[in-house]
Amino acid sequence: MQATLIYGAGDVRVENVPDPVLREPTDAIVRVLRACVCGSDLWPYKSRAATEEGERIGHEFLGVVEDAGSQVSGLRRGDVVVAPFVWSDNTCDFCREGLQTSCRHGGLWGANGVDGGQGEAVRVPQADGTLVKLPVEEDSELLPSLLTLSDVYPTGNHCAVTAGVGPGTTVTVIGDGAVGLMAVLSARRLGAERIILMGRHQGRTDLGRDFGATDVVAERGDEGVEHVRQLTGGDGTHAVLECVGTRQAIETAFAVARDGGTVSRVGAPQYDEVPMGFGEFFRNLTLTGGVAPARAYIEELLPAILDGTLEPGRVFDRTVSLEQVPDGYRAMNDRAALKVLIRP
Amino acid sequence: MQATLIYGAGDVRVENVPDPVLREPTDAIVRVLRACVCGSDLWPYKSRAATEEGERIGHEFLGVVEDAGSQVSGLRRGDVVVAPFVWSDNTCDFCREGLQTSCRHGGLWGANGVDGGQGEAVRVPQADGTLVKLPVEEDSELLPSLLTLSDVYPTGNHCAVTAGVGPGTTVTVIGDGAVGLMAVLSARRLGAERIILMGRHQGRTDLGRDFGATDVVAERGDEGVEHVRQLTGGDGTHAVLECVGTRQAIETAFAVARDGGTVSRVGAPQYDEVPMGFGEFFRNLTLTGGVAPARAYIEELLPAILDGTLEPGRVFDRTVSLEQVPDGYRAMNDRAALKVLIRP
């Protein structure tokens, strides 16, 4: 079968790899219907050292169960399923608490002999815990929105939930990438009173307005902070959803937070330290968030997609075949595409 | 009258100052019955640059209302009152939200022409908002415990509350100073299942056990982290209450937190940055806490002191007269005293 491998910065290839087979009785084999490219795939794409051997890549996919091990009880051949971007047993104490990203028996896709998601098929470890059945057919028009349940939508949702967004909350969302837009959608869903989206790409911020942003701030750095403060009577917002991951973004986040407010971050940090000294201490600012336990949110987010109320799949603005995946990476890296859908 | 002034590092003097008078119609004059020395008073005592003019110091006191301005409606001459360590109007939006430390019309004691608390009397701005009436007489034996409501007890309580401590929570408290011990007491009050106190001064950790600590870890740094992890099956604790304020303490805090856990800090940070990079992100750690809005907690904490259930005043292990205040600073700075009570 065909799958995507990364060999180094800028070097993503689609190659023949062995068909996946069941290795553990808790495995399932899933034929991929849709996958996509994540903003976090761009970090290795920008910086990975070149290697002779490629490594499977991709961690967002949905597909059809083709086979299941003897200990898999909740799935059968033909089920349409979505996989969260971390696999987990969903039974350990961390999973039961909704922190499947810290599962005692879980792990990452495309690492330690586990397949990546950007291919024709995937061996899924801990299939009963990892996969969530979707009540749709293989040709459903909802597949793009359902695929967002794998990562980008729960990630935006995790950001809004951990920031404590609810009715009456004022929110700043930093970043108009796919995660930022999902954070807007999620803040709206949770009842935020006002949602200020910081982003400079009009096509994206327009979609952000559709998803619920009430204001857009295009400036960055000090000017951006000043603009948000102007919009909020000098105070900043209760919640700040940091969806970028750079040092500038997290600095901006603290600067636009209201005293007593919460900054939540879901952009993978490209920094080791954050500025939380005496000033932030005296203002009682909280920093929360982290890698999103997507699995914990899927059941809750699913109904509004199934009934058409919410369309998170609108973040996909380009569709490629498996052979075209390298073009998809280039397009996202060049910001020519917001988020690329893959149809193997 | 006599009051304490600081002139520089190690240079605290008790001198004659003018008697306080009402300046604003919202002021009150309070004759001080009890004051005390705070761990945070030791920061200027260790490091303040020498100046020709001294500055009033002290921010924890209780006393008797001697006079009140025309717009003070809730207090009358003779009322015994306690003052939180930040004065506030208690009516603005921040105050109504319980964040009186960010009051729009409040401020600090001993700054910008406002008296310090370590003296015979104090002019109290925003008296209606700031002062809380205590249903006791001037000679009550409860005065030491009631004085802790000014700062150290609500500060420990703020740490436990913002960390989300409740029934079933496992907790590490870093620091066996007065604030750390109040954090232990507060975690216990909130129903914590297990409270590991990190501290090396046996007299203090013994008091910590009385207040509710279930385990004591005397080691610091990597050894201390290792010991806490041993006690918790390798996982760390749900909540970590950081009551020191040094870089080492905050590093230890992240290292002993369980995945998904919360570090709350109430020790004034002696650092500008905290290590919250990819590792802490992937573990979904939260950093919260800050300067405690003591005013917000006083009514809630008062009854258990009045009925004798809790005795936070046990943190005072030395009592001095006003003239002996410089000795009190020395004793606390040398760690010969845990917390010094002042009887003017």
XYZ file of C-alpha atoms in Angstrom:
688
model
C 0.000 0.000 0.000
C 0.950 3.679 -0.216
C 1.774 5.901 2.752
C 3.479 9.183 3.526
C 6.963 9.280 5.018
C 9.104 12.200 6.058
C 12.827 12.102 5.355
C 13.785 15.555 6.561
C 12.880 19.224 6.321
C 10.873 19.836 3.165
C 11.182 16.172 2.175
C 7.885 14.317 2.387
C 7.406 11.297 0.082
C 4.573 8.897 -0.709
C 5.940 5.378 -1.040
C 5.030 1.735 -1.023
C 5.046 0.252 2.465
C 3.965 -3.189 3.706
C 0.256 -3.583 4.320
C -0.526 -3.324 8.035
C -1.284 -6.531 9.920
C -2.656 -7.225 13.383
C 0.188 -7.564 15.878
C -1.615 -7.447 19.190
C -5.049 -8.873 19.988
C -6.107 -5.303 20.862
C -5.213 -3.971 17.377
C -7.510 -3.114 14.514
C -6.731 -2.369 10.877
C -8.421 0.730 9.497
C -8.628 1.579 5.798
C -8.295 5.368 5.644
C -11.132 7.326 4.043
C -9.843 10.777 4.919
C -6.701 12.127 6.538
C -5.241 15.599 6.735
C -2.150 17.676 7.393
C -1.780 19.305 10.810
C -0.057 22.559 11.651
C 2.137 20.495 13.947
C 3.230 18.332 10.969
C 4.836 21.507 9.679
C 7.306 21.622 12.579
C 9.241 18.536 11.376
C 8.582 19.684 7.816
C 10.429 22.904 8.645
C 13.217 21.567 10.792
C 13.699 17.768 10.777
C 17.262 16.593 10.189
C 17.641 14.540 6.995
C 17.749 10.752 7.479
C 18.238 7.802 5.130
C 15.177 6.050 6.443
C 11.878 7.820 6.296
C 9.354 7.862 9.155
C 5.582 7.509 8.818
C 3.763 10.751 9.466
C 0.198 11.969 10.042
C -2.008 11.666 13.097
C -5.500 12.648 11.929
C -7.618 10.131 10.077
C -10.959 8.441 9.816
C -11.751 5.259 7.989
C -13.340 1.835 7.910
C -12.476 -1.093 10.153
C -11.100 -3.885 7.954
C -9.983 -6.305 10.642
C -9.843 -6.475 14.424
C -7.892 -8.544 16.967
C -9.436 -11.156 19.201
C -9.661 -8.828 22.193
C -11.389 -6.018 20.321
C -15.019 -6.186 21.357
C -16.596 -2.870 20.450
C -15.826 -2.735 16.728
C -16.534 -4.838 13.694
C -15.516 -4.948 10.065
C -17.221 -2.158 8.142
C -17.588 0.291 11.024
C -16.748 3.872 10.119
C -14.470 5.247 12.846
C -12.448 8.311 13.736
C -9.092 8.139 15.507
C -7.954 10.819 17.951
C -4.393 12.046 17.464
C -3.126 10.091 20.474
C -4.069 6.417 20.883
C -5.060 5.224 24.351
C -6.703 2.352 26.206
C -9.478 4.605 27.542
C -9.645 2.529 30.727
C -6.640 3.607 32.863
C -7.006 6.237 35.572
C -5.776 9.074 33.382
C -8.186 8.104 30.594
C -11.091 7.861 33.005
C -10.246 11.389 34.158
C -10.350 12.587 30.541
C -6.608 12.920 30.084
C -6.086 10.280 27.397
C -2.918 12.041 26.265
C -1.318 10.719 29.463
C -2.730 7.188 29.053
C -0.594 4.594 30.806
C -0.738 2.330 27.736
C -1.052 4.848 24.916
C 1.196 6.640 22.491
C 1.669 8.697 19.358
C 1.067 7.862 15.721
C 4.134 7.605 13.500
C 6.453 6.735 16.369
C 7.903 3.567 17.930
C 6.688 1.260 15.177
C 3.167 2.641 15.083
C 1.834 3.743 11.695
C 1.229 7.328 10.669
C -2.216 8.367 9.509
C -1.391 9.780 6.063
C -1.630 6.495 4.192
C -4.039 3.964 2.757
C -4.368 2.003 5.982
C -3.286 2.073 9.610
C -2.728 -0.489 12.334
C -4.524 0.976 15.358
C -3.245 -0.100 18.792
C -5.715 -0.220 21.686
C -8.491 -0.098 19.097
C -11.376 -0.370 21.558
C -10.077 2.565 23.543
C -8.868 4.665 20.650
C -11.486 4.513 17.917
C -14.909 6.107 18.052
C -17.674 4.721 15.845
C -19.389 7.234 13.585
C -23.013 6.621 12.538
C -22.419 7.485 8.893
C -21.688 5.741 5.595
C -18.381 5.771 3.770
C -19.648 8.359 1.299
C -21.120 10.775 3.852
C -20.766 14.448 3.042
C -19.992 14.971 6.723
C -16.623 13.234 6.517
C -14.547 16.461 6.480
C -16.277 17.826 9.581
C -16.094 14.432 11.284
C -12.367 14.265 10.520
C -11.837 17.462 12.535
C -12.793 15.387 15.602
C -9.417 13.708 15.263
C -7.466 16.738 16.421
C -8.136 20.276 15.316
C -11.657 20.699 16.676
C -11.075 19.031 20.073
C -7.839 21.005 20.319
C -9.656 24.301 19.867
C -12.318 23.040 22.245
C -9.734 22.001 24.877
C -8.357 25.510 24.697
C -11.741 27.104 25.344
C -12.784 24.586 28.017
C -9.579 24.793 30.056
C -9.707 28.592 29.816
C -13.081 28.429 31.532
C -15.053 29.993 28.682
C -18.764 30.160 29.392
C -21.708 32.516 29.121
C -20.572 36.097 29.680
C -16.890 35.409 29.126
C -14.861 37.773 26.973
C -12.292 35.932 24.866
C -9.246 36.737 22.774
C -8.155 34.050 20.301
C -4.549 34.402 19.157
C -3.932 32.879 15.728
C -6.121 32.484 12.645
C -4.843 29.034 11.741
C -7.167 26.050 11.782
C -6.786 25.581 15.552
C -7.480 29.254 16.221
C -10.629 29.083 14.122
C -11.753 25.967 16.000
C -11.099 27.836 19.250
C -13.410 30.588 17.996
C -16.081 28.018 17.108
C -15.679 26.383 20.518
C -15.783 29.646 22.467
C -18.977 30.514 20.638
C -20.441 27.086 21.362
C -19.668 27.563 25.064
C -21.503 30.884 25.162
C -18.723 33.488 25.059
C -20.072 37.025 25.043
C -17.343 38.511 22.904
C -14.634 36.845 20.803
C -11.724 38.932 19.529
C -9.752 37.062 16.861
C -6.149 38.146 16.378
C -5.097 37.273 12.830
C -3.996 38.981 9.668
C -5.162 36.699 6.839
C -8.506 38.027 5.727
C -9.803 34.809 4.199
C -9.198 33.105 7.525
C -10.522 35.865 9.736
C -13.652 36.039 7.548
C -14.212 32.358 8.289
C -13.504 33.209 11.925
C -16.340 35.725 11.834
C -18.604 33.036 10.418
C -17.577 30.787 13.304
C -18.429 33.474 15.873
C -15.664 36.063 16.156
C -17.158 39.458 17.041
C -13.981 41.471 16.390
C -10.804 40.992 14.391
C -7.438 42.499 15.334
C -4.928 42.310 12.502
C -1.975 43.944 14.285
C 0.634 41.904 16.123
C 2.932 42.585 19.078
C 2.502 45.824 21.021
C 0.085 47.273 18.469
C -2.098 44.213 18.647
C -2.109 44.343 22.462
C -3.017 48.016 22.351
C -5.908 47.322 19.974
C -7.354 44.543 22.154
C -7.066 46.783 25.209
C -8.842 49.587 23.362
C -11.665 47.212 22.523
C -12.011 46.160 26.172
C -11.914 49.478 28.014
C -8.247 48.934 28.843
C -8.867 45.704 30.729
C -8.197 42.814 28.329
C -10.352 39.680 28.221
C -11.220 37.021 30.806
C -9.899 34.212 28.623
C -7.092 34.179 26.102
C -6.826 31.198 23.745
C -3.248 30.955 22.496
C -3.297 28.836 19.311
C 0.117 29.549 17.808
C 2.886 28.317 20.102
C 5.531 30.969 19.565
C 7.159 33.096 22.229
C 5.576 36.236 20.759
C 2.142 34.641 20.915
C 2.403 33.677 24.579
C 3.750 37.132 25.488
C 0.811 38.708 23.679
C -1.515 36.338 25.524
C -0.478 37.564 28.975
C -0.620 41.168 27.822
C -4.235 40.955 26.623
C -5.515 38.978 29.644
C -7.689 40.735 32.166
C -6.553 40.645 35.804
C -7.667 37.313 37.257
C -7.872 35.915 33.733
C -6.731 32.666 32.171
C -4.418 32.049 29.263
C -4.862 28.633 27.695
C -2.365 27.372 25.165
C -2.781 24.583 22.656
C -0.143 25.576 20.115
C 2.832 23.268 20.690
C 5.317 25.552 22.489
C 8.356 26.589 20.495
C 9.815 27.998 23.748
C 11.102 26.581 27.032
C 10.115 29.377 29.395
C 7.176 31.739 29.774
C 7.206 35.229 31.265
C 5.236 34.752 34.496
C 7.055 36.895 37.013
C 5.853 39.352 39.626
C 3.593 41.351 37.299
C 1.588 38.306 36.191
C 1.592 37.074 39.805
C 0.144 40.328 41.086
C -2.514 40.196 38.358
C -3.465 36.628 39.337
C -3.044 35.283 35.807
C -3.387 31.556 35.172
C -1.655 29.569 32.426
C -3.366 26.335 31.450
C -4.115 24.160 28.430
C -1.747 21.693 26.850
C -1.922 18.884 24.357
C -5.615 18.156 23.882
C -7.063 14.814 24.979
C -9.164 14.706 21.808
C -10.669 11.346 22.774
C -12.321 12.941 25.797
C -14.341 15.381 23.704
C -15.464 13.405 20.657
C -18.811 12.127 21.950
C -19.741 15.612 23.155
C -18.814 17.357 19.914
C -20.291 14.756 17.557
C -24.044 15.498 17.669
C -23.819 19.096 16.413
C -21.827 17.872 13.424
C -24.258 15.049 12.670
C -27.268 17.358 12.757
C -25.522 20.040 10.706
C -25.536 22.709 13.411
C -21.762 23.175 13.248
C -19.479 22.723 10.263
C -15.901 22.611 11.530
C -14.927 20.930 8.226
C -15.012 24.361 6.628
C -11.388 24.745 7.751
C -10.387 22.452 4.862
C -9.772 24.660 1.861
C -7.873 22.182 -0.311
C -8.236 18.472 -1.039
C -5.409 16.299 -2.359
C -4.946 12.653 -3.291
C -2.356 10.601 -1.454
C 0.104 11.112 -4.312
C -0.338 14.877 -3.945
C 0.440 14.973 -0.218
C 3.855 16.617 -0.768
C 2.032 19.434 -2.586
C -0.331 19.694 0.355
C 2.558 20.151 2.792
C 4.051 22.822 0.546
C 0.756 24.662 0.281
C 0.247 24.710 4.041
C 3.836 25.659 4.703
C 3.546 28.546 2.212
C 0.206 29.530 3.779
C -1.417 29.025 0.402
C -3.772 26.571 2.116
C -5.340 26.795 5.573
C -5.738 23.049 6.077
C -5.332 20.252 3.553
C -7.678 17.266 3.353
C -6.294 13.989 1.999
C -8.441 11.459 0.080
C -6.390 8.302 -0.313
C 2.797 58.121 67.965
C 5.333 55.371 67.278
C 5.603 53.436 64.004
C 8.048 51.228 62.121
C 10.018 52.590 59.176
C 12.477 50.886 56.898
C 15.565 52.801 55.775
C 17.336 50.060 53.845
C 18.468 46.457 54.028
C 18.722 45.373 57.653
C 17.716 48.851 58.833
C 14.278 48.927 60.436
C 13.587 51.646 63.042
C 10.725 52.522 65.339
C 10.261 56.281 65.416
C 7.883 59.086 66.293
C 5.555 59.940 63.407
C 2.566 62.299 63.250
C -0.704 60.849 64.509
C -2.914 59.789 61.595
C -5.860 62.027 60.700
C -8.836 61.569 58.406
C -8.027 62.880 54.932
C -10.887 61.524 52.870
C -14.510 61.090 53.960
C -14.049 57.360 53.245
C -11.132 57.035 55.704
C -11.111 55.571 59.198
C -8.476 55.734 61.919
C -7.652 52.402 63.543
C -5.675 52.012 66.755
C -3.578 48.876 66.278
C -4.054 46.021 68.761
C -1.910 43.479 66.963
C 0.330 43.556 63.899
C 2.960 41.173 62.617
C 5.932 40.706 60.340
C 5.363 39.029 56.985
C 7.777 36.867 55.038
C 7.400 39.410 52.257
C 8.616 42.192 54.614
C 11.902 40.301 54.599
C 12.445 40.984 50.881
C 13.036 44.737 51.408
C 14.750 43.875 54.688
C 17.231 41.793 52.698
C 17.688 44.008 49.680
C 16.296 47.554 49.924
C 18.698 50.309 48.907
C 19.532 52.685 51.777
C 17.643 55.998 51.787
C 17.748 59.118 53.970
C 14.017 59.063 54.492
C 12.425 55.993 55.947
C 9.221 54.435 54.618
C 6.363 53.042 56.707
C 6.187 49.249 56.593
C 3.811 46.469 57.606
C 0.578 45.325 56.012
C -1.055 42.983 58.558
C -2.951 44.447 61.492
C -6.120 44.421 63.494
C -7.341 47.065 65.862
C -10.085 49.350 67.101
C -11.851 52.034 65.089
C -11.096 55.393 66.692
C -12.622 57.700 64.122
C -14.376 57.448 60.771
C -15.065 59.859 57.895
C -18.502 61.148 56.980
C -18.989 58.620 54.185
C -18.105 55.591 56.293
C -21.395 53.923 57.110
C -20.599 50.380 58.240
C -18.214 51.078 61.110
C -18.308 52.979 64.349
C -15.891 54.004 67.065
C -14.976 51.032 69.208
C -15.451 48.335 66.549
C -12.725 45.708 66.521
C -11.664 45.216 62.894
C -9.137 43.352 60.786
C -7.520 44.830 57.683
C -6.567 42.709 54.665
C -3.105 43.351 53.284
C -4.468 45.270 50.291
C -7.072 48.005 50.825
C -9.996 48.151 48.412
C -13.427 49.683 47.914
C -15.095 46.258 47.779
C -17.679 47.597 45.314
C -15.921 47.782 41.917
C -16.249 44.965 39.380
C -12.971 43.305 40.380
C -13.930 43.403 44.075
C -17.363 41.968 43.352
C -15.620 39.122 41.515
C -13.462 38.479 44.592
C -10.267 39.969 43.169
C -9.844 42.863 45.603
C -6.099 42.919 44.889
C -7.011 44.425 41.501
C -9.526 46.922 42.967
C -9.961 49.976 40.755
C -9.686 52.275 43.783
C -7.438 50.286 46.096
C -3.769 50.044 46.931
C -0.995 48.866 49.192
C -0.131 49.771 52.771
C 3.102 51.693 53.302
C 3.094 53.185 49.816
C 2.001 56.428 48.145
C 1.287 58.238 51.408
C -0.673 55.389 52.981
C 0.434 54.238 56.420
C 2.123 50.944 57.169
C 0.570 48.575 59.669
C 3.453 48.154 62.115
C 2.635 51.164 64.282
C 0.311 52.425 66.967
C -2.358 53.600 64.552
C -3.212 53.582 60.854
C -5.271 55.765 58.535
C -7.343 53.265 56.548
C -8.492 54.365 53.062
C -11.783 52.962 51.710
C -12.586 51.898 55.264
C -16.037 50.479 54.507
C -14.617 48.258 51.789
C -11.388 47.347 53.506
C -12.140 46.615 57.138
C -14.037 43.601 58.435
C -15.727 43.807 61.836
C -14.786 41.104 64.305
C -17.317 40.089 66.987
C -14.747 40.051 69.803
C -13.465 42.333 72.550
C -10.098 44.070 72.598
C -8.685 41.522 75.023
C -9.877 38.410 73.195
C -7.516 35.438 73.259
C -8.434 34.884 69.637
C -6.596 38.001 68.421
C -3.528 36.121 67.091
C -5.663 33.736 65.028
C -7.881 36.600 63.882
C -4.802 38.564 62.818
C -3.867 35.753 60.411
C -6.979 36.746 58.431
C -5.076 39.825 57.349
C -2.743 37.926 55.057
C -1.077 34.649 55.900
C -4.170 32.485 56.310
C -6.106 33.782 53.266
C -2.874 33.525 51.294
C -2.498 29.849 52.128
C -6.191 29.428 51.457
C -5.971 31.200 48.077
C -3.224 28.782 47.148
C -5.331 25.735 47.975
C -8.527 27.126 46.447
C -6.978 28.178 43.135
C -5.206 24.808 42.932
C -8.625 23.181 43.051
C -8.044 21.246 46.261
C -11.092 19.292 47.366
C -12.081 15.886 48.692
C -9.828 13.195 47.241
C -7.117 15.584 46.065
C -3.492 14.717 46.695
C -1.420 17.772 47.541
C 2.221 18.757 47.852
C 2.950 21.926 49.830
C 6.362 23.444 49.102
C 7.716 25.480 51.989
C 7.337 25.208 55.767
C 7.130 28.936 56.397
C 3.971 30.469 57.817
C 2.280 30.586 54.396
C 3.142 26.958 53.674
C 1.682 25.912 57.016
C -1.484 27.895 56.281
C -1.644 26.148 52.903
C -1.532 22.820 54.742
C -4.304 23.946 57.097
C -6.368 25.138 54.135
C -5.848 21.990 52.063
C -6.983 19.980 55.062
C -10.012 22.224 55.552
C -10.950 21.692 51.894
C -10.828 17.910 52.271
C -7.496 16.925 50.714
C -6.843 13.193 50.921
C -3.093 13.426 51.329
C -0.849 16.407 52.089
C 2.898 16.079 51.579
C 4.758 18.974 53.210
C 8.197 19.757 51.817
C 10.239 21.461 54.529
C 13.351 20.869 56.579
C 12.732 22.676 59.877
C 11.352 20.119 62.251
C 9.608 22.535 64.599
C 7.713 23.883 61.622
C 6.963 20.563 59.964
C 5.723 19.245 63.319
C 3.244 22.127 63.393
C 2.455 21.242 59.773
C 1.539 17.727 60.896
C -0.747 19.222 63.514
C -2.356 21.309 60.784
C -2.960 18.232 58.623
C 0.190 17.197 56.744
C 0.226 13.417 56.245
C 3.853 13.189 55.065
C 6.951 15.353 55.390
C 9.742 15.462 52.810
C 12.872 17.154 54.121
C 15.011 16.870 50.979
C 15.175 19.639 48.399
C 15.829 19.742 44.663
C 16.085 16.447 42.758
C 16.151 14.380 45.949
C 12.994 16.034 47.192
C 11.279 15.430 43.853
C 12.351 11.805 43.914
C 10.974 11.367 47.436
C 7.570 12.864 46.551
C 7.382 10.653 43.471
C 8.213 7.589 45.566
C 5.390 8.468 47.922
C 2.930 8.781 45.028
C 3.682 5.688 42.950
C 5.785 7.757 40.571
C 2.944 10.065 39.608
C 3.232 13.226 41.762
C 0.195 14.980 43.242
C -2.894 16.593 41.724
C -2.183 19.939 43.360
C 1.102 21.583 44.257
C 1.019 24.611 46.551
C 4.184 26.659 45.994
C 4.656 28.876 49.055
C 8.246 30.022 48.692
C 8.681 32.100 45.540
C 12.154 31.056 44.438
C 13.119 29.621 41.081
C 14.072 26.319 42.727
C 10.683 26.089 44.399
C 8.720 26.617 41.180
C 10.908 24.094 39.340
C 10.282 21.571 42.098
C 6.567 22.344 41.872
C 6.295 21.319 38.210
C 8.406 18.241 38.837
C 6.147 16.896 41.610
C 2.854 17.661 39.823
C 0.859 14.796 38.420
C -0.040 14.947 34.708
C -3.094 17.182 34.384
C -2.257 18.746 37.735
C -2.179 22.327 38.967
C 0.645 24.297 40.493
C -0.556 27.287 42.501
C 1.937 29.861 43.697
C 1.493 32.432 46.431
C 5.122 33.109 47.294
C 6.031 36.436 45.676
C 8.129 35.359 42.660
C 11.818 36.096 42.834
C 12.050 35.130 39.150
C 10.806 36.560 35.843
C 10.264 33.353 33.896
C 8.983 29.880 34.648
C 9.914 26.637 32.890
C 6.703 25.744 31.061
C 7.882 24.412 27.723
C 6.899 21.377 25.705
C 7.202 18.867 28.550
C 4.809 20.731 30.842
C 2.552 21.372 27.835
C 2.370 17.691 26.984
C 1.591 16.920 30.637
C -1.235 19.478 30.674
C 0.103 21.290 33.734
C -1.578 24.480 34.901
C 0.080 27.366 36.739
C -2.247 29.524 38.792
C -2.404 31.457 42.058
C -1.027 34.922 42.643
C -1.304 37.634 45.250
C -4.187 36.607 47.483
C -7.338 38.731 47.616
C -7.487 38.249 51.385
C -10.622 40.384 51.662
C -12.547 37.835 49.599
C -11.960 35.016 52.069
C -12.284 36.628 55.513
C -16.000 36.036 56.114
C -15.648 32.390 55.066
C -12.620 31.696 57.256
C -13.829 33.592 60.314
C -16.361 31.178 61.901
C -13.942 28.279 62.450
C -11.601 30.661 64.265
C -14.387 32.098 66.419
C -15.622 28.669 67.475
C -12.104 27.371 68.105
C -12.142 24.697 65.422
C -9.031 26.061 63.744
C -6.100 27.893 65.335
C -4.055 29.485 62.562
C -2.567 31.826 65.192
C -0.285 28.976 66.220
C 2.092 30.167 63.483
C 3.129 33.005 65.813
C 6.024 31.736 67.890
C 7.316 35.051 69.192
C 5.681 38.238 70.459
C 7.406 41.606 70.562
C 6.509 45.135 71.608
C 6.635 47.910 69.046
C 10.071 48.953 70.311
C 11.308 45.403 69.741
C 10.193 45.221 66.114
C 13.790 45.421 64.782
C 14.569 42.343 66.906
C 11.535 40.653 65.420
C 12.782 41.282 61.861
C 16.190 39.920 62.782
C 14.692 36.813 64.347
C 12.563 36.066 61.304
C 15.400 36.822 58.910
C 17.676 34.461 60.864
C 14.895 31.840 60.932
C 15.012 31.953 64.716
C 11.302 32.798 64.620
C 8.609 31.444 62.287
C 6.321 34.495 62.498
C 6.537 37.442 64.878
C 3.466 38.991 66.520
C 3.623 42.679 67.455
C 1.733 44.130 70.454
C 2.002 47.923 70.227
